[in-house]
Short mmCIF file of C-alpha atoms in Angstrom, two decimals:
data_model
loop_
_atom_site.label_atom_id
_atom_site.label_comp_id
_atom_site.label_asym_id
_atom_site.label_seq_id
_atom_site.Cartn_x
_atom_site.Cartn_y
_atom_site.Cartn_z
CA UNK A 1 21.70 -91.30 25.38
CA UNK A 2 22.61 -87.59 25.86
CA UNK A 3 20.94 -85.25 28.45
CA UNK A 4 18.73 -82.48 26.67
CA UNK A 5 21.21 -79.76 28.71
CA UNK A 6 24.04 -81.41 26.66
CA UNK A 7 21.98 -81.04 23.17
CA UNK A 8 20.42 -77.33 24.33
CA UNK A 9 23.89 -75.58 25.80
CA UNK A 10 25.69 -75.90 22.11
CA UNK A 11 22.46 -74.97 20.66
CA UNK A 12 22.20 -72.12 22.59
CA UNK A 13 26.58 -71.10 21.82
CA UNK A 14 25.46 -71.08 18.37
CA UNK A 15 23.00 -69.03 18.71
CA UNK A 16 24.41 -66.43 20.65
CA UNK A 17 27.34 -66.25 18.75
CA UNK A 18 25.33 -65.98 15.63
CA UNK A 19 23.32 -63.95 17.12
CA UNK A 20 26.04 -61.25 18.24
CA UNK A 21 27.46 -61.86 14.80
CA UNK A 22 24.50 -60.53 13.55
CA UNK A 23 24.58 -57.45 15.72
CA UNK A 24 28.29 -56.87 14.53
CA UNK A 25 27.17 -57.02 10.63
CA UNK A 26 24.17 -54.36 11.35
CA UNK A 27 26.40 -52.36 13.35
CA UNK A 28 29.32 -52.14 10.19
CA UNK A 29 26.68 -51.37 8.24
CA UNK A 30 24.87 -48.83 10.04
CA UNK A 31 28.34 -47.20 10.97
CA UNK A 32 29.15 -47.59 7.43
CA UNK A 33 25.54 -45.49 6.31
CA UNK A 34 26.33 -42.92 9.44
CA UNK A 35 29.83 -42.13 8.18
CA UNK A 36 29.00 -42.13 4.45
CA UNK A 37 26.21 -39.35 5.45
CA UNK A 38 28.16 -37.48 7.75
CA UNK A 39 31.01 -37.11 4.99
CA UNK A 40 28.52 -36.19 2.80
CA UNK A 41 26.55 -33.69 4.65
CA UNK A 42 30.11 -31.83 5.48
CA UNK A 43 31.19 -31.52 2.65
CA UNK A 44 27.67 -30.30 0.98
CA UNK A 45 28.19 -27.84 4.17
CA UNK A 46 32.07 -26.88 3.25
CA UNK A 47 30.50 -26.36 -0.16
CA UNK A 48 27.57 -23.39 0.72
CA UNK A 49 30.23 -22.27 3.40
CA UNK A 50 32.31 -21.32 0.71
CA UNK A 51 29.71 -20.26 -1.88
CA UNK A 52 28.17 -17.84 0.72
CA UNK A 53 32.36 -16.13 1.52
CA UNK A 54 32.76 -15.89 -2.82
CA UNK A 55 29.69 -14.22 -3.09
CA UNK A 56 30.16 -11.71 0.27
CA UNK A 57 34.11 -11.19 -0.94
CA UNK A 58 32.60 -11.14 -4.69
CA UNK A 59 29.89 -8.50 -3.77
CA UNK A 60 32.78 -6.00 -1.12
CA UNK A 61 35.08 -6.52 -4.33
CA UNK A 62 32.57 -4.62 -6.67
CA UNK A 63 31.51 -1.79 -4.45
CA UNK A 64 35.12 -0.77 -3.50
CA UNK A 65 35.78 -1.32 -7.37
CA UNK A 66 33.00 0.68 -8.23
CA UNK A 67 33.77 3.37 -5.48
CA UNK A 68 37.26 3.70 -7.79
CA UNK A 69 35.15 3.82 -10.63
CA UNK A 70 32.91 6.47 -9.53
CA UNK A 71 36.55 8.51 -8.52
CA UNK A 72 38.01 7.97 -12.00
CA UNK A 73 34.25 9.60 -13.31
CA UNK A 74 34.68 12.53 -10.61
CA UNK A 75 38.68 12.82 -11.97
CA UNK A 76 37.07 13.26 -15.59
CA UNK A 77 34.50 15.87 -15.16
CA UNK A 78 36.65 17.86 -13.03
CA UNK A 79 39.08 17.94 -16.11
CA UNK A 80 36.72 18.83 -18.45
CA UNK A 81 36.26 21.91 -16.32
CA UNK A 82 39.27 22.72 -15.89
CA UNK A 83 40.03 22.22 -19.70
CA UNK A 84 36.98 24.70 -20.66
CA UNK A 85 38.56 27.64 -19.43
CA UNK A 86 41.73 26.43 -21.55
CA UNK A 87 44.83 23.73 -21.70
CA UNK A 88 45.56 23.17 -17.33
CA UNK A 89 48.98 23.35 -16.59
CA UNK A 90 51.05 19.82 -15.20
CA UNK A 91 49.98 21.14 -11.55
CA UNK A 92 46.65 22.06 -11.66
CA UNK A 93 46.32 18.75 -13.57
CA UNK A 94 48.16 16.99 -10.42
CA UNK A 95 46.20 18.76 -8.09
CA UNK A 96 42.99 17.60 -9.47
CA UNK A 97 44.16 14.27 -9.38
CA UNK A 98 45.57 14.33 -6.14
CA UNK A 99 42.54 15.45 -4.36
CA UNK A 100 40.13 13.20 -5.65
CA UNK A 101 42.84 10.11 -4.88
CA UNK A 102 42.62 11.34 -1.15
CA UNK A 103 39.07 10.53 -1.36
CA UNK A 104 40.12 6.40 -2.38
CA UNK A 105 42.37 5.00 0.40
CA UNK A 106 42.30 2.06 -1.80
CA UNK A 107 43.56 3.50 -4.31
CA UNK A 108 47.88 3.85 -4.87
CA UNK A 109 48.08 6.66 -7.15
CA UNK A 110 45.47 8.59 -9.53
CA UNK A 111 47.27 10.03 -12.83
CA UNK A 112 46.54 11.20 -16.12
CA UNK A 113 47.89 10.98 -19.40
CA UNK A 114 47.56 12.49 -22.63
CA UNK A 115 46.76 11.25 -25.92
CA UNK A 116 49.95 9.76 -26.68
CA UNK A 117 50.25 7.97 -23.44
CA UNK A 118 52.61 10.36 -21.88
CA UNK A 119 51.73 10.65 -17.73
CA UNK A 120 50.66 14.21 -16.81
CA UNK A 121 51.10 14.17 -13.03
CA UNK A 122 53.95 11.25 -12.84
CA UNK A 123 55.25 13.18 -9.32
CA UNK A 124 58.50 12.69 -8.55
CA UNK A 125 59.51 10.24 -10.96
CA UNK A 126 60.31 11.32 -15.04
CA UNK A 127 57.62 11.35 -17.09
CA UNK A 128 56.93 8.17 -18.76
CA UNK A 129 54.88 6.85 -21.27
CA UNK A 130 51.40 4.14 -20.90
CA UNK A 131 50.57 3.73 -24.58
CA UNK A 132 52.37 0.18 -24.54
CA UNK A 133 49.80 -0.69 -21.57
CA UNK A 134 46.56 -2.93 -22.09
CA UNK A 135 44.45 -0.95 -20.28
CA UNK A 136 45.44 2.14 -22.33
CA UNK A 137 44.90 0.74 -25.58
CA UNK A 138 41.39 -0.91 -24.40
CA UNK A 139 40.49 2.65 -23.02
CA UNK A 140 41.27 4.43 -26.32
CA UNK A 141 39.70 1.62 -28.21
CA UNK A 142 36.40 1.66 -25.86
CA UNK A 143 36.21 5.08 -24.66
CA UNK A 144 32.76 4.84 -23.08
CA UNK A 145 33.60 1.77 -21.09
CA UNK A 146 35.48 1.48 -17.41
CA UNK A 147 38.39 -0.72 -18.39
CA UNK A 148 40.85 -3.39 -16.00
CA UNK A 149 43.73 -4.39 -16.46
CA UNK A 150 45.55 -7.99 -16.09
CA UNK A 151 47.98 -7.48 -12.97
CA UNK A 152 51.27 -6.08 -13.99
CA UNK A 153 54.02 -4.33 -12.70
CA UNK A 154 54.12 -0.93 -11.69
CA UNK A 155 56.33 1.55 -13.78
CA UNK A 156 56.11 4.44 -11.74
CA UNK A 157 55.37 2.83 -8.05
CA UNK A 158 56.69 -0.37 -8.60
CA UNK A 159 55.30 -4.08 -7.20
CA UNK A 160 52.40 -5.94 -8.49
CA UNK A 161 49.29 -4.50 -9.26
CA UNK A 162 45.67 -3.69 -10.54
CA UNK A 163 44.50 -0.96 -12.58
CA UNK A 164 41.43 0.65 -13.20
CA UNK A 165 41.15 3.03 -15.99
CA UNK A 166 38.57 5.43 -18.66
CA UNK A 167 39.44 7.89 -21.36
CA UNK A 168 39.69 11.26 -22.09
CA UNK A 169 37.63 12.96 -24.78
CA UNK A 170 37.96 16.47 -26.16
CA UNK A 171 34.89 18.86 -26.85
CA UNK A 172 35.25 17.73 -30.57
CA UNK A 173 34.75 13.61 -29.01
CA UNK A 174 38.28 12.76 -29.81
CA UNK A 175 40.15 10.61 -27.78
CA UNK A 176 42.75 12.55 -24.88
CA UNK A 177 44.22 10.47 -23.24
CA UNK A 178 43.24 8.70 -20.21
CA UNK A 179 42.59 8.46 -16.44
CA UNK A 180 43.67 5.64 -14.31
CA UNK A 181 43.95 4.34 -10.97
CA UNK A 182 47.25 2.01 -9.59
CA UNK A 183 45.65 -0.71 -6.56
CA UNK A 184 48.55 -2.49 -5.39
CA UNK A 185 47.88 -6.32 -4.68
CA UNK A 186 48.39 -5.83 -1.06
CA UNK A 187 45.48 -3.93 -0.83
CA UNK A 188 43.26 -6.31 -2.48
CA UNK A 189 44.96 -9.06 -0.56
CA UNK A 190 43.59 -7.17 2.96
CA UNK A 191 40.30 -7.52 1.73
CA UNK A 192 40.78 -10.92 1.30
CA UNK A 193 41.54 -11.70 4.71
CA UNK A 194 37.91 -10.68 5.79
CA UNK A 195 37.14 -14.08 4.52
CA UNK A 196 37.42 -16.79 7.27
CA UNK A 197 39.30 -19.48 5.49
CA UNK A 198 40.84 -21.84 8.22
CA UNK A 199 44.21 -22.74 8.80
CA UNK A 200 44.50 -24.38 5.43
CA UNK A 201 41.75 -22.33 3.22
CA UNK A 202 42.64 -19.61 0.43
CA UNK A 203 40.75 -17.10 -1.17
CA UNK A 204 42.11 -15.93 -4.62
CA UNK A 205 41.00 -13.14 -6.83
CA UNK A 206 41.88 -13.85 -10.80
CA UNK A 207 41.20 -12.14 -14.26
CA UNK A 208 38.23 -13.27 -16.65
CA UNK A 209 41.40 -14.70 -18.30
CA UNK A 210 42.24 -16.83 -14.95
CA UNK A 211 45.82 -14.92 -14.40
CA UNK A 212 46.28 -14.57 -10.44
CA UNK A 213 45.68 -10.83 -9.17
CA UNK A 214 46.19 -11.60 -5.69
CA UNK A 215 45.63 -14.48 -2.95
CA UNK A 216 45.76 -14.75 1.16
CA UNK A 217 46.53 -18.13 2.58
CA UNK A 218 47.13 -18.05 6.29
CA UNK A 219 50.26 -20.61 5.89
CA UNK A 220 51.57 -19.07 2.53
CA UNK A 221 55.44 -18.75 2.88
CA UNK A 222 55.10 -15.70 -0.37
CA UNK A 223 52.24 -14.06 -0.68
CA UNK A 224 53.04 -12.93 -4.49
CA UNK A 225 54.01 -16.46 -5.68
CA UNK A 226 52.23 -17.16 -8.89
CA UNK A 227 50.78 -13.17 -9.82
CA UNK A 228 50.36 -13.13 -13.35
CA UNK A 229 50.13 -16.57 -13.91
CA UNK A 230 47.52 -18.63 -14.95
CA UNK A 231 47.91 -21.91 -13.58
CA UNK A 232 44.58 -23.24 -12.27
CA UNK A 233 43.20 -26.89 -11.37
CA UNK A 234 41.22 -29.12 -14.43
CA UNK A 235 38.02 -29.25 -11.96
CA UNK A 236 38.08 -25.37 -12.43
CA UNK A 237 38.22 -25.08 -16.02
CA UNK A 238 35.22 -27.78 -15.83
CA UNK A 239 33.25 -25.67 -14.05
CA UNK A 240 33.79 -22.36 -15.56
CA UNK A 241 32.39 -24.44 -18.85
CA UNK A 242 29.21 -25.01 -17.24
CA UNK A 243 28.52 -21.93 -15.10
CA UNK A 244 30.83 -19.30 -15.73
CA UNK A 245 29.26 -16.99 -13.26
CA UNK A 246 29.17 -19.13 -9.73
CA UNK A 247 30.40 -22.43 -8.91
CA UNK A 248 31.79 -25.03 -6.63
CA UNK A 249 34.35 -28.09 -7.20
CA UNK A 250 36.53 -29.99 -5.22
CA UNK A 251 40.07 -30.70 -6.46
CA UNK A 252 44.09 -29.84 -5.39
CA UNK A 253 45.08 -26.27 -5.86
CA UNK A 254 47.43 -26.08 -8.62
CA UNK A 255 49.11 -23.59 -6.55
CA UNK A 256 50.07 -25.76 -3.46
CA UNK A 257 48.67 -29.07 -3.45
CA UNK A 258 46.34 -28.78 -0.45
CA UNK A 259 43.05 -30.24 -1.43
CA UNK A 260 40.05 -27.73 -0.66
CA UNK A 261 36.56 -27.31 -1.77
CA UNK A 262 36.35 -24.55 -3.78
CA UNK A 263 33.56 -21.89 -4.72
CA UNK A 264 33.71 -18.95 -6.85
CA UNK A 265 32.05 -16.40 -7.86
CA UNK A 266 31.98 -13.67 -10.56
CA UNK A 267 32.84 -10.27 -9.28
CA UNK A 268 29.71 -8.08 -10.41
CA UNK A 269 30.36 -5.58 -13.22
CA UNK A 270 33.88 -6.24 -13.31
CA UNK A 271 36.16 -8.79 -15.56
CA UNK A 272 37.32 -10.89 -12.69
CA UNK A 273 36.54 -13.73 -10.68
CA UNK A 274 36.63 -14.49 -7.17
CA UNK A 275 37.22 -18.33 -5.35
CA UNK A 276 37.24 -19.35 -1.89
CA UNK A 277 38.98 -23.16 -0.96
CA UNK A 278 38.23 -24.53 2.45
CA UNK A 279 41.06 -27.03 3.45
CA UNK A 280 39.25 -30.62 2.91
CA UNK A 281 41.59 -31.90 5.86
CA UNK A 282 40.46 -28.70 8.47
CA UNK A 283 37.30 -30.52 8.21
CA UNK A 284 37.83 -33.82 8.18
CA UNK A 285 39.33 -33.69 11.47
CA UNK A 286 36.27 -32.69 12.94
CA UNK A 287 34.46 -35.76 10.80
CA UNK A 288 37.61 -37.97 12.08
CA UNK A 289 36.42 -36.87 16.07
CA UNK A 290 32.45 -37.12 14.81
CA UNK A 291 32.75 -40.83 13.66
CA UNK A 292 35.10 -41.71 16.55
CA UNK A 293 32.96 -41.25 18.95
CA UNK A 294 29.95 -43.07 16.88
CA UNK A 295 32.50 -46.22 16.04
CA UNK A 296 33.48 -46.17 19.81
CA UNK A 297 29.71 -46.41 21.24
CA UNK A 298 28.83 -49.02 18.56
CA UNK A 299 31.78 -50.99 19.68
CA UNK A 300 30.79 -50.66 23.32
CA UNK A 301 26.87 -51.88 22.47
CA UNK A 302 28.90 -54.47 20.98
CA UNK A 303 30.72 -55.24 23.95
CA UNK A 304 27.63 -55.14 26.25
CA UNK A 305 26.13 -57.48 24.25
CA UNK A 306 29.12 -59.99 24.43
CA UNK A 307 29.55 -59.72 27.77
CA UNK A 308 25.76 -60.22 28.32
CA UNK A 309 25.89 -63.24 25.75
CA UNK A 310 28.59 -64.95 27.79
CA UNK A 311 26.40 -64.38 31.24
CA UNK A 312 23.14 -65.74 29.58
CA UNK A 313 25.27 -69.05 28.69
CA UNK A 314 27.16 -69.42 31.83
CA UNK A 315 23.92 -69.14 33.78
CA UNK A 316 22.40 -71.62 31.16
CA UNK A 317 25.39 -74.59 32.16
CA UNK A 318 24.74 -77.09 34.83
CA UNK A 319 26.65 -76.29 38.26
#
């Protein structure tokens, strides 16, 4: 006949073993509902983080725009002045321009053309003609509006580029010619490093028609790669259907791969549109270090546990 301690020391193996099983199973699972919520809650974090840079970039985008604006407005009324008291000669016409472009730092050059296109005040270079130019032809077309342009290169200054421009009307209403301001892309690029992207982030500024105008990456080998096209990600072209003003996705740039969650925002008053991508992986590595440390104490609980299981049997055996 066997002793009870021979019947209850088995028992009891089982049901420690079952019973630390047990543990283990909660433990997956709880680690399993800790890490699914901590992804979650980063990347709903990475998400506002990036809405809230789109809409500050967005919002210092439209004043400085609107500070050229307001130039371009000065640039015309002090024409019409000058063009009361009779046709201004080429200098007086540069001169005007000149000083009101000392007023925009942002600004690359300030010129004026007549109502053929040809430049007034080209400096230096030979005069040459705009009338082949978008912005000209949407000017002349839409005299009372402020018109931009897609980027292009410059014909007097050269490089890549933004421009800003507004007609010219006579006393009689009839279109002059127009005024315009050159931004280079670098320019617009420094404003985009206010943004804090991390080592992996980008912040891009792009036409209402998507082409790039300029972007800063901190690990971007060319800064002008891609101006002037308008490659862009499916998730982006999704989201611009639904909300064409503000919006956030994640996907891979088409640019360079590197998976980010992206935000953007519409630049106010102006035709373009403004994204910030924070680097998915920046992030997950502090998610990697945040459930490393929660895997390693559950595993240690887990250990505790075992070792106290194998103490509460030992103690439970017959000397």
């Amino acid at each position: 006949m066997l002793s009870r301690s021979s019947t209850r020391l088995p028992r009891l193996r089982r049901r420690l073993i079952l019973g630390n099983l047990a543990v283990l199973a909660a433990f997956v699972l709880i680690g399993a509902l800790v890490f699914d919520r901590s992804h979650r809650t980063r990347e709903a974090s990475a998400r506002q983080t990036a809405l809230n840079l789109a809409h500050a970039l967005g919002q210092n985008m439209g004043a400085g725009f609107r500070q050229v604006d307001d130039g371009l407005q000065a640039l015309l009324k002090r024409l019409d002045d000058l063009q009361a008291k009779g046709t201004p000669p080429p200098n007086e016409v540069a001169r005007a321009a000149e000083n009101e472009r000392a007023r925009l730092p942002a600004v690359e050059a300030l010129r004026v053309t007549d109502a053929s296109g040809l430049v007034l005040n080209p400096g230096d270079r030979p005069a040459i003609s705009m009338a082949d130019r978008d912005y000209f032809q949407a000017a002349r077309a839409a005299p009372a509006q402020m018109v931009v342009s897609e980027p292009q290169r410059g014909r007097i200054v050269g490089g890549w580029g933004l421009v800003l421009a507004r007609a010219r009307t006579g006393a009689d209403g009839k279109f002059a010619g127009i005024v315009y301001a050159s931004i280079k892309t670098e320019r617009l690029r420094e404003e985009l490093k206010h943004a804090d992207v991390g080592p992996q982030g980008a912040a891009t500024l792009r036409s209402r028609s998507l082409q790039l105008i300029t972007r800063y990456a901190p690990r971007d080998p060319d800064p002008e790669a891609g101006i002037g096209t308008s490659k862009v990600s499916r998730p982006l072209l999704a989201s611009l259907a639904q909300d064409a003003a503000r919006g956030s996705f994640v996907s891979r740039t088409a640019l360079d791969g590197v998976e980010r969650v992206t935000a953007y925002e519409a630049v106010p008053g102006y035709p373009m549109l403004l994204l910030v991508g924070l680097a998915t992986e920046d992030s997950r590595t502090a998610w990697h270090r945040e459930t490393g440390l929660v895997a390693a104490g559950l595993l240690l609980v887990q250990a505790l546990l075992a070792w106290g299981s194998v103490v509460i049997y030992r103690r439970a055996r017959p000397d």
